[in-house]
PDB file of C-alpha atoms in Angstrom:
ATOM      1  CA  UNK A  27       0.012  -0.100   0.139  1.00  0.00           C
ATOM      2  CA  UNK A  28       1.385   3.623  -1.016  1.00  0.00           C
ATOM      3  CA  UNK A  29       0.608   6.054   1.697  1.00  0.00           C
ATOM      4  CA  UNK A  30       1.616   9.831   1.201  1.00  0.00           C
ATOM      5  CA  UNK A  31       3.242  11.320   3.991  1.00  0.00           C
ATOM      6  CA  UNK A  32       1.146  13.892   5.416  1.00  0.00           C
ATOM      7  CA  UNK A  33       3.972  16.022   6.312  1.00  0.00           C
ATOM      8  CA  UNK A  34       4.634  16.574   2.685  1.00  0.00           C
ATOM      9  CA  UNK A  35       1.646  19.036   3.095  1.00  0.00           C
ATOM     10  CA  UNK A  36       2.933  20.263   6.484  1.00  0.00           C
ATOM     11  CA  UNK A  37       5.609  22.775   5.800  1.00  0.00           C
ATOM     12  CA  UNK A  38       3.410  25.081   3.752  1.00  0.00           C
ATOM     13  CA  UNK A  39       0.594  24.726   6.599  1.00  0.00           C
ATOM     14  CA  UNK A  40       3.049  25.279   9.352  1.00  0.00           C
ATOM     15  CA  UNK A  41       4.318  28.651   7.535  1.00  0.00           C
ATOM     16  CA  UNK A  42       0.731  29.860   7.037  1.00  0.00           C
ATOM     17  CA  UNK A  43      -0.101  29.286  10.735  1.00  0.00           C
ATOM     18  CA  UNK A  44       2.805  30.951  12.279  1.00  0.00           C
ATOM     19  CA  UNK A  45       2.116  34.090   9.785  1.00  0.00           C
ATOM     20  CA  UNK A  46      -1.587  34.015  10.820  1.00  0.00           C
ATOM     21  CA  UNK A  47      -0.437  33.653  14.502  1.00  0.00           C
ATOM     22  CA  UNK A  48       2.056  36.720  13.987  1.00  0.00           C
ATOM     23  CA  UNK A  49      -0.916  38.701  12.525  1.00  0.00           C
ATOM     24  CA  UNK A  50      -3.331  37.963  15.148  1.00  0.00           C
ATOM     25  CA  UNK A  51      -0.843  38.883  17.826  1.00  0.00           C
ATOM     26  CA  UNK A  52       0.102  42.078  16.317  1.00  0.00           C
ATOM     27  CA  UNK A  53      -3.550  43.080  15.901  1.00  0.00           C
ATOM     28  CA  UNK A  54      -4.491  42.129  19.583  1.00  0.00           C
ATOM     29  CA  UNK A  55      -1.896  44.123  21.364  1.00  0.00           C
ATOM     30  CA  UNK A  56       0.506  41.007  21.985  1.00  0.00           C
ATOM     31  CA  UNK A  57       3.412  42.417  19.847  1.00  0.00           C
ATOM     32  CA  UNK A  58       5.939  40.565  22.469  1.00  0.00           C
ATOM     33  CA  UNK A  59       4.672  37.130  21.368  1.00  0.00           C
ATOM     34  CA  UNK A  60       7.279  36.948  18.637  1.00  0.00           C
ATOM     35  CA  UNK A  61      10.863  38.216  18.663  1.00  0.00           C
ATOM     36  CA  UNK A  62      12.268  38.248  15.238  1.00  0.00           C
ATOM     37  CA  UNK A  63      15.803  36.894  16.357  1.00  0.00           C
ATOM     38  CA  UNK A  64      14.174  34.275  17.985  1.00  0.00           C
ATOM     39  CA  UNK A  65      11.810  33.539  15.126  1.00  0.00           C
ATOM     40  CA  UNK A  66      14.652  33.428  12.535  1.00  0.00           C
ATOM     41  CA  UNK A  67      16.702  31.080  14.741  1.00  0.00           C
ATOM     42  CA  UNK A  68      13.856  28.662  15.139  1.00  0.00           C
ATOM     43  CA  UNK A  69      13.217  28.945  11.330  1.00  0.00           C
ATOM     44  CA  UNK A  70      16.848  28.168  10.666  1.00  0.00           C
ATOM     45  CA  UNK A  71      16.615  25.034  12.798  1.00  0.00           C
ATOM     46  CA  UNK A  72      13.368  24.304  11.020  1.00  0.00           C
ATOM     47  CA  UNK A  73      14.864  24.377   7.616  1.00  0.00           C
ATOM     48  CA  UNK A  74      17.667  22.279   8.779  1.00  0.00           C
ATOM     49  CA  UNK A  75      15.316  19.671  10.023  1.00  0.00           C
ATOM     50  CA  UNK A  76      13.348  19.947   6.754  1.00  0.00           C
ATOM     51  CA  UNK A  77      16.724  19.260   4.734  1.00  0.00           C
ATOM     52  CA  UNK A  78      18.008  16.573   7.048  1.00  0.00           C
ATOM     53  CA  UNK A  79      14.552  14.957   7.591  1.00  0.00           C
ATOM     54  CA  UNK A  80      14.360  13.199   4.058  1.00  0.00           C
ATOM     55  CA  UNK A  81      17.999  12.043   4.362  1.00  0.00           C
ATOM     56  CA  UNK A  82      17.584  10.645   7.802  1.00  0.00           C
ATOM     57  CA  UNK A  83      14.430   8.974   6.581  1.00  0.00           C
ATOM     58  CA  UNK A  84      15.959   6.946   3.880  1.00  0.00           C
ATOM     59  CA  UNK A  85      19.115   6.225   5.604  1.00  0.00           C
ATOM     60  CA  UNK A  86      17.833   5.528   9.094  1.00  0.00           C
ATOM     61  CA  UNK A  87      14.134   5.343   9.490  1.00  0.00           C
ATOM     62  CA  UNK A  88      13.213   3.560   6.259  1.00  0.00           C
ATOM     63  CA  UNK A  89      16.197   1.312   6.507  1.00  0.00           C
ATOM     64  CA  UNK A  90      15.502   0.390  10.136  1.00  0.00           C
ATOM     65  CA  UNK A  91      11.667  -0.188   9.777  1.00  0.00           C
ATOM     66  CA  UNK A  92      11.931  -2.187   6.716  1.00  0.00           C
ATOM     67  CA  UNK A  93      14.672  -4.335   7.961  1.00  0.00           C
ATOM     68  CA  UNK A  94      12.773  -4.822  11.493  1.00  0.00           C
ATOM     69  CA  UNK A  95       9.468  -5.481   9.726  1.00  0.00           C
ATOM     70  CA  UNK A  96      11.113  -8.039   7.167  1.00  0.00           C
ATOM     71  CA  UNK A  97      12.848  -9.794   9.880  1.00  0.00           C
ATOM     72  CA  UNK A  98      10.073 -10.248  12.181  1.00  0.00           C
ATOM     73  CA  UNK A  99       7.317 -10.681   9.501  1.00  0.00           C
ATOM     74  CA  UNK A 100       8.631 -13.188   6.814  1.00  0.00           C
ATOM     75  CA  UNK A 101       6.547 -14.118   3.973  1.00  0.00           C
ATOM     76  CA  UNK A 102       4.914 -17.550   4.372  1.00  0.00           C
ATOM     77  CA  UNK A 103       6.098 -19.803   1.786  1.00  0.00           C
ATOM     78  CA  UNK A 104       2.775 -21.701   1.416  1.00  0.00           C
ATOM     79  CA  UNK A 105       0.082 -18.913   1.996  1.00  0.00           C
ATOM     80  CA  UNK A 106       2.221 -16.094   0.723  1.00  0.00           C
ATOM     81  CA  UNK A 107       0.840 -13.867   3.753  1.00  0.00           C
ATOM     82  CA  UNK A 108       3.258 -12.223   6.045  1.00  0.00           C
ATOM     83  CA  UNK A 109       3.378 -14.206   9.390  1.00  0.00           C
ATOM     84  CA  UNK A 110       4.738 -12.524  12.806  1.00  0.00           C
ATOM     85  CA  UNK A 111       7.446 -14.635  14.132  1.00  0.00           C
ATOM     86  CA  UNK A 112       5.094 -14.981  17.305  1.00  0.00           C
ATOM     87  CA  UNK A 113       2.611 -17.022  15.263  1.00  0.00           C
ATOM     88  CA  UNK A 114       0.103 -14.516  13.927  1.00  0.00           C
ATOM     89  CA  UNK A 115      -0.797 -12.933  10.662  1.00  0.00           C
ATOM     90  CA  UNK A 116       1.015  -9.652  10.494  1.00  0.00           C
ATOM     91  CA  UNK A 117      -1.402  -6.547  10.385  1.00  0.00           C
ATOM     92  CA  UNK A 118      -3.000  -5.301   7.371  1.00  0.00           C
ATOM     93  CA  UNK A 119      -4.580  -1.907   6.525  1.00  0.00           C
ATOM     94  CA  UNK A 120      -7.906  -1.926   7.887  1.00  0.00           C
ATOM     95  CA  UNK A 121      -9.164   1.357   9.379  1.00  0.00           C
ATOM     96  CA  UNK A 122      -8.945  -0.065  13.158  1.00  0.00           C
ATOM     97  CA  UNK A 123      -5.174  -1.010  12.422  1.00  0.00           C
ATOM     98  CA  UNK A 124      -4.427   2.740  11.824  1.00  0.00           C
ATOM     99  CA  UNK A 125      -6.166   3.558  15.232  1.00  0.00           C
ATOM    100  CA  UNK A 126      -4.393   1.004  17.001  1.00  0.00           C
ATOM    101  CA  UNK A 127      -0.968   1.991  15.277  1.00  0.00           C
ATOM    102  CA  UNK A 128      -1.741   5.744  16.285  1.00  0.00           C
ATOM    103  CA  UNK A 129      -2.282   4.460  19.805  1.00  0.00           C
ATOM    104  CA  UNK A 130       0.960   2.567  19.895  1.00  0.00           C
ATOM    105  CA  UNK A 131       2.752   5.517  18.397  1.00  0.00           C
ATOM    106  CA  UNK A 132       1.231   7.665  21.224  1.00  0.00           C
ATOM    107  CA  UNK A 133       2.678   5.293  23.770  1.00  0.00           C
ATOM    108  CA  UNK A 134       5.855   5.173  22.297  1.00  0.00           C
ATOM    109  CA  UNK A 135       5.897   8.933  21.794  1.00  0.00           C
ATOM    110  CA  UNK A 136       5.473   9.387  25.671  1.00  0.00           C
ATOM    111  CA  UNK A 137       8.493   7.181  26.448  1.00  0.00           C
ATOM    112  CA  UNK A 138      10.705   8.768  23.663  1.00  0.00           C
ATOM    113  CA  UNK A 139       9.833  12.200  25.055  1.00  0.00           C
ATOM    114  CA  UNK A 140      10.043  11.465  28.493  1.00  0.00           C
ATOM    115  CA  UNK A 141      13.495   9.897  27.835  1.00  0.00           C
ATOM    116  CA  UNK A 142      14.520  13.200  26.148  1.00  0.00           C
ATOM    117  CA  UNK A 143      13.972  14.926  29.318  1.00  0.00           C
ATOM    118  CA  UNK A 144      15.591  12.057  31.795  1.00  0.00           C
ATOM    119  CA  UNK A 145      18.698  11.251  30.336  1.00  0.00           C
ATOM    120  CA  UNK A 146      21.084  14.010  29.749  1.00  0.00           C
ATOM    121  CA  UNK A 147      22.835  12.935  26.446  1.00  0.00           C
ATOM    122  CA  UNK A 148      19.167  12.798  24.810  1.00  0.00           C
ATOM    123  CA  UNK A 149      18.183  16.191  26.556  1.00  0.00           C
ATOM    124  CA  UNK A 150      21.367  17.795  24.870  1.00  0.00           C
ATOM    125  CA  UNK A 151      19.500  17.218  21.429  1.00  0.00           C
ATOM    126  CA  UNK A 152      16.135  18.041  22.893  1.00  0.00           C
ATOM    127  CA  UNK A 153      16.847  21.219  24.685  1.00  0.00           C
ATOM    128  CA  UNK A 154      16.871  22.920  21.527  1.00  0.00           C
ATOM    129  CA  UNK A 155      13.073  22.814  21.233  1.00  0.00           C
ATOM    130  CA  UNK A 156      12.970  24.241  24.606  1.00  0.00           C
ATOM    131  CA  UNK A 157      15.668  26.824  24.528  1.00  0.00           C
ATOM    132  CA  UNK A 158      13.219  29.757  23.515  1.00  0.00           C
ATOM    133  CA  UNK A 159      11.691  31.753  26.233  1.00  0.00           C
ATOM    134  CA  UNK A 160       8.803  32.243  23.767  1.00  0.00           C
ATOM    135  CA  UNK A 161       5.855  30.038  23.550  1.00  0.00           C
ATOM    136  CA  UNK A 162       4.517  30.128  19.910  1.00  0.00           C
ATOM    137  CA  UNK A 163       4.101  28.309  16.621  1.00  0.00           C
ATOM    138  CA  UNK A 164       7.629  29.493  15.682  1.00  0.00           C
ATOM    139  CA  UNK A 165       8.741  27.678  18.503  1.00  0.00           C
ATOM    140  CA  UNK A 166       7.106  24.393  17.227  1.00  0.00           C
ATOM    141  CA  UNK A 167       9.478  24.206  14.464  1.00  0.00           C
ATOM    142  CA  UNK A 168      12.552  24.766  16.513  1.00  0.00           C
ATOM    143  CA  UNK A 169      13.674  21.270  16.452  1.00  0.00           C
ATOM    144  CA  UNK A 170      17.167  19.605  17.297  1.00  0.00           C
ATOM    145  CA  UNK A 171      18.700  17.845  14.204  1.00  0.00           C
ATOM    146  CA  UNK A 172      20.297  15.092  16.183  1.00  0.00           C
ATOM    147  CA  UNK A 173      17.103  13.640  17.692  1.00  0.00           C
ATOM    148  CA  UNK A 174      16.509  12.490  13.931  1.00  0.00           C
ATOM    149  CA  UNK A 175      19.249   9.958  14.457  1.00  0.00           C
ATOM    150  CA  UNK A 176      17.904   8.110  17.434  1.00  0.00           C
ATOM    151  CA  UNK A 177      14.009   8.582  17.337  1.00  0.00           C
ATOM    152  CA  UNK A 178      13.432   5.487  14.988  1.00  0.00           C
ATOM    153  CA  UNK A 179      15.047   3.162  17.442  1.00  0.00           C
ATOM    154  CA  UNK A 180      11.951   4.014  19.999  1.00  0.00           C
ATOM    155  CA  UNK A 181       9.674   2.753  17.292  1.00  0.00           C
ATOM    156  CA  UNK A 182      11.268  -0.318  16.014  1.00  0.00           C
ATOM    157  CA  UNK A 183       8.928  -2.317  18.115  1.00  0.00           C
ATOM    158  CA  UNK A 184       5.803  -1.228  16.211  1.00  0.00           C
ATOM    159  CA  UNK A 185       6.954  -2.799  12.693  1.00  0.00           C
ATOM    160  CA  UNK A 186       8.472  -5.875  14.699  1.00  0.00           C
ATOM    161  CA  UNK A 187       5.035  -6.640  15.918  1.00  0.00           C
ATOM    162  CA  UNK A 188       3.375  -6.423  12.391  1.00  0.00           C
ATOM    163  CA  UNK A 189       2.256  -2.952  11.901  1.00  0.00           C
ATOM    164  CA  UNK A 190       3.328  -2.183   8.118  1.00  0.00           C
ATOM    165  CA  UNK A 191       5.893   0.401   7.609  1.00  0.00           C
ATOM    166  CA  UNK A 192       3.777   3.029   5.726  1.00  0.00           C
ATOM    167  CA  UNK A 193       1.233   2.831   8.437  1.00  0.00           C
ATOM    168  CA  UNK A 194       3.796   3.564  11.175  1.00  0.00           C
ATOM    169  CA  UNK A 195       5.317   6.460   9.113  1.00  0.00           C
ATOM    170  CA  UNK A 196       1.756   7.798   8.715  1.00  0.00           C
ATOM    171  CA  UNK A 197       1.182   7.862  12.481  1.00  0.00           C
ATOM    172  CA  UNK A 198       4.545   9.363  13.129  1.00  0.00           C
ATOM    173  CA  UNK A 199       3.272  12.314  10.893  1.00  0.00           C
ATOM    174  CA  UNK A 200       0.083  12.637  12.465  1.00  0.00           C
ATOM    175  CA  UNK A 201       1.709  13.143  15.678  1.00  0.00           C
ATOM    176  CA  UNK A 202       3.928  15.845  14.304  1.00  0.00           C
ATOM    177  CA  UNK A 203       0.977  17.679  13.208  1.00  0.00           C
ATOM    178  CA  UNK A 204      -0.846  17.498  16.484  1.00  0.00           C
ATOM    179  CA  UNK A 205       2.474  18.581  18.181  1.00  0.00           C
ATOM    180  CA  UNK A 206       2.839  21.631  16.195  1.00  0.00           C
ATOM    181  CA  UNK A 207      -0.373  23.153  16.497  1.00  0.00           C
ATOM    182  CA  UNK A 208      -0.153  22.609  20.631  1.00  0.00           C
ATOM    183  CA  UNK A 209       2.595  25.478  20.406  1.00  0.00           C
ATOM    184  CA  UNK A 210      -0.170  28.210  20.892  1.00  0.00           C
ATOM    185  CA  UNK A 211      -1.262  30.232  23.960  1.00  0.00           C
ATOM    186  CA  UNK A 212      -4.358  31.430  22.248  1.00  0.00           C
ATOM    187  CA  UNK A 213      -6.349  28.251  22.560  1.00  0.00           C
ATOM    188  CA  UNK A 214      -8.106  28.075  26.267  1.00  0.00           C
ATOM    189  CA  UNK A 215      -8.933  25.256  28.405  1.00  0.00           C
ATOM    190  CA  UNK A 216     -11.352  22.899  26.319  1.00  0.00           C
ATOM    191  CA  UNK A 217     -13.588  21.304  29.102  1.00  0.00           C
ATOM    192  CA  UNK A 218     -13.911  17.667  28.371  1.00  0.00           C
ATOM    193  CA  UNK A 219     -11.457  17.272  25.763  1.00  0.00           C
ATOM    194  CA  UNK A 220      -8.732  18.055  28.573  1.00  0.00           C
ATOM    195  CA  UNK A 221      -9.930  14.704  30.150  1.00  0.00           C
ATOM    196  CA  UNK A 222      -8.509  12.775  26.893  1.00  0.00           C
ATOM    197  CA  UNK A 223      -6.265  14.685  24.903  1.00  0.00           C
ATOM    198  CA  UNK A 224      -3.017  16.768  25.198  1.00  0.00           C
ATOM    199  CA  UNK A 225      -4.120  20.217  24.805  1.00  0.00           C
ATOM    200  CA  UNK A 226      -2.304  23.804  24.451  1.00  0.00           C
ATOM    201  CA  UNK A 227      -2.642  24.550  28.087  1.00  0.00           C
ATOM    202  CA  UNK A 228      -0.901  21.491  29.098  1.00  0.00           C
ATOM    203  CA  UNK A 229       1.657  21.770  26.665  1.00  0.00           C
ATOM    204  CA  UNK A 230       2.449  25.382  28.154  1.00  0.00           C
ATOM    205  CA  UNK A 231       3.127  23.512  31.255  1.00  0.00           C
ATOM    206  CA  UNK A 232       5.556  21.402  29.424  1.00  0.00           C
ATOM    207  CA  UNK A 233       7.399  24.460  28.181  1.00  0.00           C
ATOM    208  CA  UNK A 234       7.613  26.223  31.408  1.00  0.00           C
ATOM    209  CA  UNK A 235      10.601  26.314  33.554  1.00  0.00           C
ATOM    210  CA  UNK A 236       8.572  26.952  36.525  1.00  0.00           C
ATOM    211  CA  UNK A 237      10.057  24.129  39.156  1.00  0.00           C
ATOM    212  CA  UNK A 238       6.626  22.762  39.819  1.00  0.00           C
ATOM    213  CA  UNK A 239       5.914  22.223  35.865  1.00  0.00           C
ATOM    214  CA  UNK A 240       9.183  20.858  35.034  1.00  0.00           C
ATOM    215  CA  UNK A 241       9.370  17.356  33.020  1.00  0.00           C
ATOM    216  CA  UNK A 242       5.345  17.419  32.993  1.00  0.00           C
ATOM    217  CA  UNK A 243       2.941  16.407  30.214  1.00  0.00           C
ATOM    218  CA  UNK A 244       5.292  14.235  27.950  1.00  0.00           C
ATOM    219  CA  UNK A 245       2.273  13.040  25.878  1.00  0.00           C
ATOM    220  CA  UNK A 246       1.585  13.066  22.035  1.00  0.00           C
ATOM    221  CA  UNK A 247      -2.032  13.785  21.291  1.00  0.00           C
ATOM    222  CA  UNK A 248      -3.470  11.747  24.367  1.00  0.00           C
ATOM    223  CA  UNK A 249      -2.638  12.523  28.006  1.00  0.00           C
ATOM    224  CA  UNK A 250      -3.676   9.563  29.825  1.00  0.00           C
ATOM    225  CA  UNK A 251      -0.147   7.989  29.676  1.00  0.00           C
ATOM    226  CA  UNK A 252       1.102  11.146  31.627  1.00  0.00           C
ATOM    227  CA  UNK A 253      -1.788  10.477  34.015  1.00  0.00           C
ATOM    228  CA  UNK A 254      -0.848   6.572  34.458  1.00  0.00           C
ATOM    229  CA  UNK A 255       2.747   7.102  34.670  1.00  0.00           C
ATOM    230  CA  UNK A 256       2.686  10.324  37.022  1.00  0.00           C
ATOM    231  CA  UNK A 257       3.697  12.974  34.798  1.00  0.00           C
ATOM    232  CA  UNK A 258       0.564  15.020  34.144  1.00  0.00           C
ATOM    233  CA  UNK A 259      -0.061  18.518  35.730  1.00  0.00           C
ATOM    234  CA  UNK A 260      -2.849  20.945  34.699  1.00  0.00           C
ATOM    235  CA  UNK A 261      -1.992  24.353  34.080  1.00  0.00           C
ATOM    236  CA  UNK A 262      -2.770  26.520  37.015  1.00  0.00           C
ATOM    237  CA  UNK A 263      -4.010  29.995  36.196  1.00  0.00           C
ATOM    238  CA  UNK A 264      -2.736  31.510  39.143  1.00  0.00           C
ATOM    239  CA  UNK A 265       0.763  30.710  38.472  1.00  0.00           C
ATOM    240  CA  UNK A 266       2.752  33.134  36.378  1.00  0.00           C
ATOM    241  CA  UNK A 267       4.398  30.886  33.757  1.00  0.00           C
ATOM    242  CA  UNK A 268       7.963  31.411  32.572  1.00  0.00           C
ATOM    243  CA  UNK A 269       8.722  29.706  29.391  1.00  0.00           C
ATOM    244  CA  UNK A 270      12.237  28.355  28.342  1.00  0.00           C
ATOM    245  CA  UNK A 271      15.055  26.314  30.171  1.00  0.00           C
ATOM    246  CA  UNK A 272      16.938  27.120  33.414  1.00  0.00           C
ATOM    247  CA  UNK A 273      20.498  27.279  31.535  1.00  0.00           C
ATOM    248  CA  UNK A 274      19.333  29.050  28.372  1.00  0.00           C
ATOM    249  CA  UNK A 275      21.941  29.035  25.402  1.00  0.00           C
ATOM    250  CA  UNK A 276      21.589  33.032  25.556  1.00  0.00           C
ATOM    251  CA  UNK A 277      22.223  33.143  21.764  1.00  0.00           C
ATOM    252  CA  UNK A 278      20.346  33.250  18.507  1.00  0.00           C
ATOM    253  CA  UNK A 279      23.072  31.601  16.679  1.00  0.00           C
ATOM    254  CA  UNK A 280      21.605  28.209  15.493  1.00  0.00           C
ATOM    255  CA  UNK A 281      24.785  26.373  16.145  1.00  0.00           C
ATOM    256  CA  UNK A 282      25.145  27.602  19.617  1.00  0.00           C
ATOM    257  CA  UNK A 283      21.500  26.610  20.290  1.00  0.00           C
ATOM    258  CA  UNK A 284      22.097  22.885  18.933  1.00  0.00           C
ATOM    259  CA  UNK A 285      25.389  22.354  20.580  1.00  0.00           C
ATOM    260  CA  UNK A 286      25.538  24.160  23.873  1.00  0.00           C
ATOM    261  CA  UNK A 287      24.527  21.366  26.149  1.00  0.00           C
ATOM    262  CA  UNK A 288      27.104  19.059  24.765  1.00  0.00           C
ATOM    263  CA  UNK A 289      29.590  21.577  25.666  1.00  0.00           C
ATOM    264  CA  UNK A 290      28.174  21.659  29.188  1.00  0.00           C
ATOM    265  CA  UNK A 291      28.364  18.040  29.286  1.00  0.00           C
ATOM    266  CA  UNK A 292      32.004  17.984  28.238  1.00  0.00           C
ATOM    267  CA  UNK A 293      32.860  20.466  30.810  1.00  0.00           C
ATOM    268  CA  UNK A 294      30.881  18.326  33.513  1.00  0.00           C
ATOM    269  CA  UNK A 295      32.849  15.410  32.559  1.00  0.00           C
ATOM    270  CA  UNK A 296      36.138  17.079  33.533  1.00  0.00           C
ATOM    271  CA  UNK A 297      34.901  17.805  37.138  1.00  0.00           C
ATOM    272  CA  UNK A 298      35.564  14.331  38.362  1.00  0.00           C
ATOM    273  CA  UNK A 299      38.129  11.371  37.431  1.00  0.00           C
ATOM    274  CA  UNK A 300      35.639   8.682  38.551  1.00  0.00           C
ATOM    275  CA  UNK A 301      34.127   6.715  35.453  1.00  0.00           C
ATOM    276  CA  UNK A 302      30.969   6.374  37.256  1.00  0.00           C
ATOM    277  CA  UNK A 303      30.655  10.025  37.823  1.00  0.00           C
ATOM    278  CA  UNK A 304      31.434  10.648  33.827  1.00  0.00           C
ATOM    279  CA  UNK A 305      28.685   8.068  33.145  1.00  0.00           C
ATOM    280  CA  UNK A 306      26.199   9.708  35.029  1.00  0.00           C
ATOM    281  CA  UNK A 307      27.171  13.094  33.517  1.00  0.00           C
ATOM    282  CA  UNK A 308      26.340  11.461  30.033  1.00  0.00           C
ATOM    283  CA  UNK A 309      23.219   9.109  30.915  1.00  0.00           C
ATOM    284  CA  UNK A 310      22.165  10.346  34.159  1.00  0.00           C
ATOM    285  CA  UNK A 311      19.262  12.870  34.539  1.00  0.00           C
ATOM    286  CA  UNK A 312      19.680  16.548  33.876  1.00  0.00           C
ATOM    287  CA  UNK A 313      21.269  18.455  36.803  1.00  0.00           C
ATOM    288  CA  UNK A 314      22.743  15.645  38.423  1.00  0.00           C
ATOM    289  CA  UNK A 315      26.283  16.199  39.753  1.00  0.00           C
ATOM    290  CA  UNK A 316      28.784  13.980  41.829  1.00  0.00           C
ATOM    291  CA  UNK A 317      29.215  16.866  44.637  1.00  0.00           C
ATOM    292  CA  UNK A 318      25.644  18.075  44.743  1.00  0.00           C
ATOM    293  CA  UNK A 319      26.492  21.568  43.393  1.00  0.00           C
ATOM    294  CA  UNK A 320      23.458  21.122  41.109  1.00  0.00           C
ATOM    295  CA  UNK A 321      20.199  19.151  41.437  1.00  0.00           C
ATOM    296  CA  UNK A 322      17.949  17.214  39.190  1.00  0.00           C
ATOM    297  CA  UNK A 323      14.124  18.010  38.559  1.00  0.00           C
ATOM    298  CA  UNK A 324      13.208  15.527  41.143  1.00  0.00           C
ATOM    299  CA  UNK A 325      15.528  17.108  43.689  1.00  0.00           C
ATOM    300  CA  UNK A 326      14.064  20.253  42.974  1.00  0.00           C
ATOM    301  CA  UNK A 327      10.853  19.637  43.351  1.00  0.00           C
ATOM    302  CA  UNK A 328      10.994  17.879  46.452  1.00  0.00           C
ATOM    303  CA  UNK A 329      12.862  21.012  47.766  1.00  0.00           C
ATOM    304  CA  UNK A 330      10.173  23.255  46.381  1.00  0.00           C
ATOM    305  CA  UNK A 331       7.443  21.121  48.239  1.00  0.00           C
ATOM    306  CA  UNK A 332       9.284  21.262  51.259  1.00  0.00           C
ATOM    307  CA  UNK A 333       9.993  25.024  51.311  1.00  0.00           C
ATOM    308  CA  UNK A 334       6.229  25.421  50.263  1.00  0.00           C
ATOM    309  CA  UNK A 335       5.155  23.558  53.369  1.00  0.00           C
ATOM    310  CA  UNK A 336       7.361  25.276  55.665  1.00  0.00           C
ATOM    311  CA  UNK A 337       7.282  28.841  54.214  1.00  0.00           C
ATOM    312  CA  UNK A 338       4.237  29.089  51.844  1.00  0.00           C
ATOM    313  CA  UNK A 339       4.987  32.728  51.661  1.00  0.00           C
ATOM    314  CA  UNK A 340       8.633  32.756  50.564  1.00  0.00           C
ATOM    315  CA  UNK A 341       9.514  32.742  46.800  1.00  0.00           C
ATOM    316  CA  UNK A 342      11.279  29.788  45.787  1.00  0.00           C
ATOM    317  CA  UNK A 343      14.943  30.167  45.199  1.00  0.00           C
ATOM    318  CA  UNK A 344      16.380  28.004  42.527  1.00  0.00           C
ATOM    319  CA  UNK A 345      19.171  25.859  43.479  1.00  0.00           C
ATOM    320  CA  UNK A 346      20.803  25.305  40.199  1.00  0.00           C
TER     321      UNK A 346
END
């Protein structure tokens, strides 16, 4: 079955919606929503992803997915059907298979996204997306190039259990569309929809650097994996949200934005001669330190809750 990747039509749609949001913000007294240097930096990284994406798709994604699918779903010599090695017929192209694949994609996206926040070497690639202190549709295209290299390996299990490669790629594209449109603060809370889907206000939480909001709402288009695994948090209308990251690159240079966290990792590796410490600086959670000089998100949030309980009137002083 030949499925057209919906992202073929995504680029002009993304540009159109960004221009629409810029126009709306300027006609409604919200001129600070976009900063031109910030938008240009995001655009440069978006263009880079658009150029690198097809190359990586051919060399990594398609190769990995096709190899996995062929290995685990060989053609039966008698019937001519593809049979999964676990003994059942590989999935076809029925409508419910698309829905099941989309659900499997959302489950995978949750863990892929959560890993990007909890494993520092992956965070070094993903921090690019969070590095702007503005929350708008321009930020949606501000994606790190290096995530393209390892993302397919999180999804290998899907063709392995029998989902056709085209259906998996289609699900990935739908996921990208949903993630793009979440990056707008102009969509308010949406009642019952909030109980099921990952919405714009929930994604504002995800892009916030407020301590209580860090590492929350990793879901794709659904939010119940966050609720099941304890990472969901609703936007509090009484909290003044500050977008971006704690240690911002402080630059509009795309190359600095893309690589600054790798430089920080390298500097941290030199702080201790012990290999166990070096391992943690690479694969441990962001903020981990062998001497306690910096703190992980979980450590900060425990300290935040403790301070709130003891002195609720005192503004939290960030330890990092």
